[in-house]
PDB file of C-alpha atoms in Angstrom:
ATOM      1  CA  ASN A   1     165.670 242.471 169.617  1.00  0.00           C
ATOM      2  CA  LEU A   2     164.866 245.899 168.378  1.00  0.00           C
ATOM      3  CA  PRO A   3     165.428 246.422 164.695  1.00  0.00           C
ATOM      4  CA  LYS A   4     166.460 249.827 163.324  1.00  0.00           C
ATOM      5  CA  TYR A   5     163.877 251.541 161.306  1.00  0.00           C
ATOM      6  CA  THR A   6     164.613 253.906 158.470  1.00  0.00           C
ATOM      7  CA  ASP A   7     162.314 256.143 156.447  1.00  0.00           C
ATOM      8  CA  ASP A   8     162.248 253.521 153.790  1.00  0.00           C
ATOM      9  CA  ASP A   9     160.663 251.078 156.134  1.00  0.00           C
ATOM     10  CA  PHE A  10     157.916 253.414 157.139  1.00  0.00           C
ATOM     11  CA  ASN A  11     157.308 254.202 153.381  1.00  0.00           C
ATOM     12  CA  ASN A  12     157.307 250.432 152.666  1.00  0.00           C
ATOM     13  CA  LYS A  13     160.032 250.906 150.061  1.00  0.00           C
ATOM     14  CA  GLY A  14     160.785 247.561 148.406  1.00  0.00           C
ATOM     15  CA  MET A  15     157.857 245.797 150.337  1.00  0.00           C
ATOM     16  CA  GLU A  16     155.055 247.325 148.206  1.00  0.00           C
ATOM     17  CA  VAL A  17     151.872 245.319 148.248  1.00  0.00           C
ATOM     18  CA  ASP A  18     150.769 244.333 144.769  1.00  0.00           C
ATOM     19  CA  PHE A  19     147.654 242.503 145.619  1.00  0.00           C
ATOM     20  CA  ASN A  20     144.310 243.261 147.427  1.00  0.00           C
ATOM     21  CA  LEU A  21     145.140 243.164 150.979  1.00  0.00           C
ATOM     22  CA  LYS A  22     141.633 244.588 151.932  1.00  0.00           C
ATOM     23  CA  LYS A  23     140.025 241.532 150.501  1.00  0.00           C
ATOM     24  CA  VAL A  24     141.962 239.193 152.815  1.00  0.00           C
ATOM     25  CA  PHE A  25     141.182 241.205 156.049  1.00  0.00           C
ATOM     26  CA  ASP A  26     137.624 242.277 155.321  1.00  0.00           C
ATOM     27  CA  MET A  27     136.399 238.829 155.015  1.00  0.00           C
ATOM     28  CA  PRO A  28     134.268 237.474 157.776  1.00  0.00           C
ATOM     29  CA  THR A  29     136.022 234.970 160.194  1.00  0.00           C
ATOM     30  CA  ILE A  30     134.015 231.783 159.227  1.00  0.00           C
ATOM     31  CA  GLU A  31     134.875 232.427 155.406  1.00  0.00           C
ATOM     32  CA  GLN A  32     138.464 233.047 156.318  1.00  0.00           C
ATOM     33  CA  MET A  33     138.566 229.765 158.186  1.00  0.00           C
ATOM     34  CA  ILE A  34     137.234 228.036 155.217  1.00  0.00           C
ATOM     35  CA  PHE A  35     139.685 229.479 152.799  1.00  0.00           C
ATOM     36  CA  PHE A  36     142.658 229.053 155.088  1.00  0.00           C
ATOM     37  CA  HIS A  37     141.759 225.337 155.154  1.00  0.00           C
ATOM     38  CA  VAL A  38     141.377 225.228 151.469  1.00  0.00           C
ATOM     39  CA  ASN A  39     144.536 227.167 150.494  1.00  0.00           C
ATOM     40  CA  PHE A  40     146.733 225.362 152.839  1.00  0.00           C
ATOM     41  CA  ASP A  41     147.723 223.128 149.900  1.00  0.00           C
ATOM     42  CA  LYS A  42     147.692 225.806 147.343  1.00  0.00           C
ATOM     43  CA  CYS A  43     150.155 228.018 149.443  1.00  0.00           C
ATOM     44  CA  ARG A  44     152.130 225.297 151.254  1.00  0.00           C
ATOM     45  CA  LYS A  45     155.443 226.468 149.739  1.00  0.00           C
ATOM     46  CA  GLU A  46     154.906 230.097 151.047  1.00  0.00           C
ATOM     47  CA  ILE A  47     153.704 228.707 154.344  1.00  0.00           C
ATOM     48  CA  ILE A  48     156.933 226.664 154.789  1.00  0.00           C
ATOM     49  CA  ARG A  49     159.153 229.626 153.657  1.00  0.00           C
ATOM     50  CA  PHE A  50     157.375 231.891 156.197  1.00  0.00           C
ATOM     51  CA  GLU A  51     157.836 229.219 159.082  1.00  0.00           C
ATOM     52  CA  ASN A  52     161.474 228.687 158.175  1.00  0.00           C
ATOM     53  CA  ALA A  53     162.076 232.407 158.198  1.00  0.00           C
ATOM     54  CA  ARG A  54     160.340 232.769 161.762  1.00  0.00           C
ATOM     55  CA  ASN A  55     162.451 229.810 163.187  1.00  0.00           C
ATOM     56  CA  THR A  56     165.494 230.611 165.249  1.00  0.00           C
ATOM     57  CA  ILE A  57     168.192 228.564 166.832  1.00  0.00           C
ATOM     58  CA  ASN A  58     167.689 229.946 170.209  1.00  0.00           C
ATOM     59  CA  SER A  59     164.769 231.150 172.215  1.00  0.00           C
ATOM     60  CA  THR A  60     164.632 234.644 170.823  1.00  0.00           C
ATOM     61  CA  ILE A  61     161.815 235.738 168.647  1.00  0.00           C
ATOM     62  CA  LYS A  62     162.474 237.457 165.402  1.00  0.00           C
ATOM     63  CA  HIS A  63     161.040 240.727 164.875  1.00  0.00           C
ATOM     64  CA  PRO A  64     158.201 240.734 162.263  1.00  0.00           C
ATOM     65  CA  LYS A  65     160.185 243.324 160.165  1.00  0.00           C
ATOM     66  CA  GLU A  66     162.786 240.616 159.407  1.00  0.00           C
ATOM     67  CA  THR A  67     160.130 238.149 157.923  1.00  0.00           C
ATOM     68  CA  LYS A  68     157.984 240.765 156.105  1.00  0.00           C
ATOM     69  CA  ALA A  69     158.778 239.593 152.655  1.00  0.00           C
ATOM     70  CA  GLU A  70     157.747 236.008 153.345  1.00  0.00           C
ATOM     71  CA  ALA A  71     154.581 237.288 155.116  1.00  0.00           C
ATOM     72  CA  LEU A  72     153.588 239.305 152.192  1.00  0.00           C
ATOM     73  CA  SER A  73     154.190 236.510 149.877  1.00  0.00           C
ATOM     74  CA  LEU A  74     151.954 234.272 151.847  1.00  0.00           C
ATOM     75  CA  LEU A  75     149.268 236.775 151.978  1.00  0.00           C
ATOM     76  CA  LYS A  76     149.562 237.359 148.250  1.00  0.00           C
ATOM     77  CA  CYS A  77     149.157 233.698 147.580  1.00  0.00           C
ATOM     78  CA  HIS A  78     146.087 233.400 149.941  1.00  0.00           C
ATOM     79  CA  SER A  79     144.465 236.576 148.391  1.00  0.00           C
ATOM     80  CA  GLU A  80     144.759 235.100 144.807  1.00  0.00           C
ATOM     81  CA  ASN A  81     142.960 232.001 145.895  1.00  0.00           C
ATOM     82  CA  LEU A  82     139.811 233.560 147.575  1.00  0.00           C
ATOM     83  CA  THR A  83     137.554 232.553 144.646  1.00  0.00           C
ATOM     84  CA  PHE A  84     135.512 229.461 143.671  1.00  0.00           C
ATOM     85  CA  GLU A  85     133.306 228.258 140.914  1.00  0.00           C
ATOM     86  CA  PRO A  86     129.571 228.527 141.179  1.00  0.00           C
ATOM     87  CA  ALA A  87     129.329 224.665 141.116  1.00  0.00           C
ATOM     88  CA  CYS A  88     131.032 225.008 144.709  1.00  0.00           C
ATOM     89  CA  LEU A  89     128.380 227.276 146.269  1.00  0.00           C
ATOM     90  CA  GLU A  90     126.325 224.489 147.874  1.00  0.00           C
ATOM     91  CA  SER A  91     129.423 222.906 149.470  1.00  0.00           C
ATOM     92  CA  PHE A  92     130.664 226.325 150.587  1.00  0.00           C
ATOM     93  CA  ASN A  93     127.384 227.037 152.295  1.00  0.00           C
ATOM     94  CA  ASP A  94     127.338 223.613 154.004  1.00  0.00           C
ATOM     95  CA  ALA A  95     130.784 224.324 155.420  1.00  0.00           C
ATOM     96  CA  ARG A  96     129.922 227.750 156.498  1.00  0.00           C
ATOM     97  CA  GLU A  97     126.701 226.632 158.242  1.00  0.00           C
ATOM     98  CA  CYS A  98     128.584 223.804 159.889  1.00  0.00           C
ATOM     99  CA  LEU A  99     131.237 226.150 161.138  1.00  0.00           C
ATOM    100  CA  PHE A 100     128.522 228.698 162.388  1.00  0.00           C
ATOM    101  CA  LYS A 101     126.444 226.192 164.155  1.00  0.00           C
ATOM    102  CA  LEU A 102     129.290 224.396 165.777  1.00  0.00           C
ATOM    103  CA  ASP A 103     131.097 227.698 166.843  1.00  0.00           C
ATOM    104  CA  GLY A 104     134.076 227.346 164.416  1.00  0.00           C
ATOM    105  CA  GLN A 105     135.258 224.067 165.460  1.00  0.00           C
ATOM    106  CA  MET A 106     136.908 222.899 162.295  1.00  0.00           C
ATOM    107  CA  ARG A 107     137.453 219.367 163.333  1.00  0.00           C
ATOM    108  CA  LEU A 108     133.780 218.791 163.751  1.00  0.00           C
ATOM    109  CA  CYS A 109     133.098 220.104 160.179  1.00  0.00           C
ATOM    110  CA  HIS A 110     136.012 218.230 158.549  1.00  0.00           C
ATOM    111  CA  ASN A 111     133.787 216.432 156.032  1.00  0.00           C
ATOM    112  CA  GLU A 112     132.107 219.604 154.808  1.00  0.00           C
ATOM    113  CA  LEU A 113     135.521 221.341 154.614  1.00  0.00           C
ATOM    114  CA  GLU A 114     136.856 218.507 152.560  1.00  0.00           C
ATOM    115  CA  LEU A 115     133.977 218.544 150.140  1.00  0.00           C
ATOM    116  CA  PHE A 116     134.444 222.240 149.449  1.00  0.00           C
ATOM    117  CA  GLU A 117     138.132 221.637 149.024  1.00  0.00           C
ATOM    118  CA  GLU A 118     137.623 218.934 146.448  1.00  0.00           C
ATOM    119  CA  CYS A 119     135.169 221.168 144.636  1.00  0.00           C
ATOM    120  CA  VAL A 120     137.589 224.078 144.592  1.00  0.00           C
ATOM    121  CA  HIS A 121     140.370 221.811 143.219  1.00  0.00           C
ATOM    122  CA  ASP A 122     138.106 220.116 140.467  1.00  0.00           C
ATOM    123  CA  PRO A 123     134.837 221.829 140.043  1.00  0.00           C
ATOM    124  CA  VAL A 124     133.897 219.831 136.911  1.00  0.00           C
ATOM    125  CA  ARG A 125     134.459 216.486 138.561  1.00  0.00           C
ATOM    126  CA  PHE A 126     132.820 217.657 141.745  1.00  0.00           C
ATOM    127  CA  ASP A 127     129.710 218.796 139.711  1.00  0.00           C
ATOM    128  CA  LYS A 128     129.434 215.299 138.133  1.00  0.00           C
ATOM    129  CA  PHE A 129     129.812 213.778 141.572  1.00  0.00           C
ATOM    130  CA  THR A 130     127.060 215.682 143.173  1.00  0.00           C
ATOM    131  CA  LYS A 131     124.634 214.883 140.155  1.00  0.00           C
ATOM    132  CA  LEU A 132     125.174 211.259 140.904  1.00  0.00           C
ATOM    133  CA  ALA A 133     124.044 211.465 144.429  1.00  0.00           C
ATOM    134  CA  THR A 134     121.136 209.400 145.607  1.00  0.00           C
ATOM    135  CA  PRO A 135     118.065 211.022 147.206  1.00  0.00           C
ATOM    136  CA  ALA A 136     119.105 209.825 150.610  1.00  0.00           C
ATOM    137  CA  GLN A 137     122.516 211.563 150.277  1.00  0.00           C
ATOM    138  CA  ARG A 138     120.685 214.815 149.309  1.00  0.00           C
ATOM    139  CA  ILE A 139     119.002 215.132 152.620  1.00  0.00           C
ATOM    140  CA  PRO A 140     120.102 218.294 154.554  1.00  0.00           C
ATOM    141  CA  LYS A 141     122.380 217.699 157.485  1.00  0.00           C
ATOM    142  CA  GLU A 142     121.348 218.196 161.092  1.00  0.00           C
ATOM    143  CA  TYR A 143     124.245 219.418 163.035  1.00  0.00           C
ATOM    144  CA  PHE A 144     122.810 218.981 166.628  1.00  0.00           C
ATOM    145  CA  THR A 145     121.986 215.408 166.618  1.00  0.00           C
ATOM    146  CA  SER A 146     124.931 214.399 168.875  1.00  0.00           C
ATOM    147  CA  MET A 147     123.927 217.127 171.415  1.00  0.00           C
ATOM    148  CA  LEU A 148     121.640 216.326 174.294  1.00  0.00           C
ATOM    149  CA  GLN A 149     118.983 218.748 175.113  1.00  0.00           C
ATOM    150  CA  LYS A 150     117.880 219.151 178.784  1.00  0.00           C
ATOM    151  CA  ASP A 151     114.267 218.952 179.565  1.00  0.00           C
ATOM    152  CA  TYR A 152     113.736 222.040 181.691  1.00  0.00           C
ATOM    153  CA  TYR A 153     110.085 221.538 182.341  1.00  0.00           C
ATOM    154  CA  ASN A 154     109.925 218.240 183.827  1.00  0.00           C
TER     155      ASN A 154
END
């Protein structure tokens, strides 16, 4: 399963990166998780194309060189969708705080991630939605209510 390399492969001829790859990989882990969740719908076509390229009929694993074009296409889609409107800042911070406090467990922060995703898809509608919130809905969330604390002193 060893592909043959040429000088063109090492010089990336035909596979030049025409997007900001540094922007994707320099992002902190928690923010990457949030944007991977949000961009799943936006980049679904590229994800499916990449997964189909990686699939094989037998148990052999394809060399990454063989799917480089699909991988670059997926990374390009992801890098183009790493921004959001200022109206989404509060929901982004809620999602980031939840993931930080719960050690990156995305399933426990599903509600916060979904709110941020809704905001990214339609910031104007989301802004109207948050302005209509009741005072009880605006109370900050407590992420440790389900955890039991031990009393070490008694």
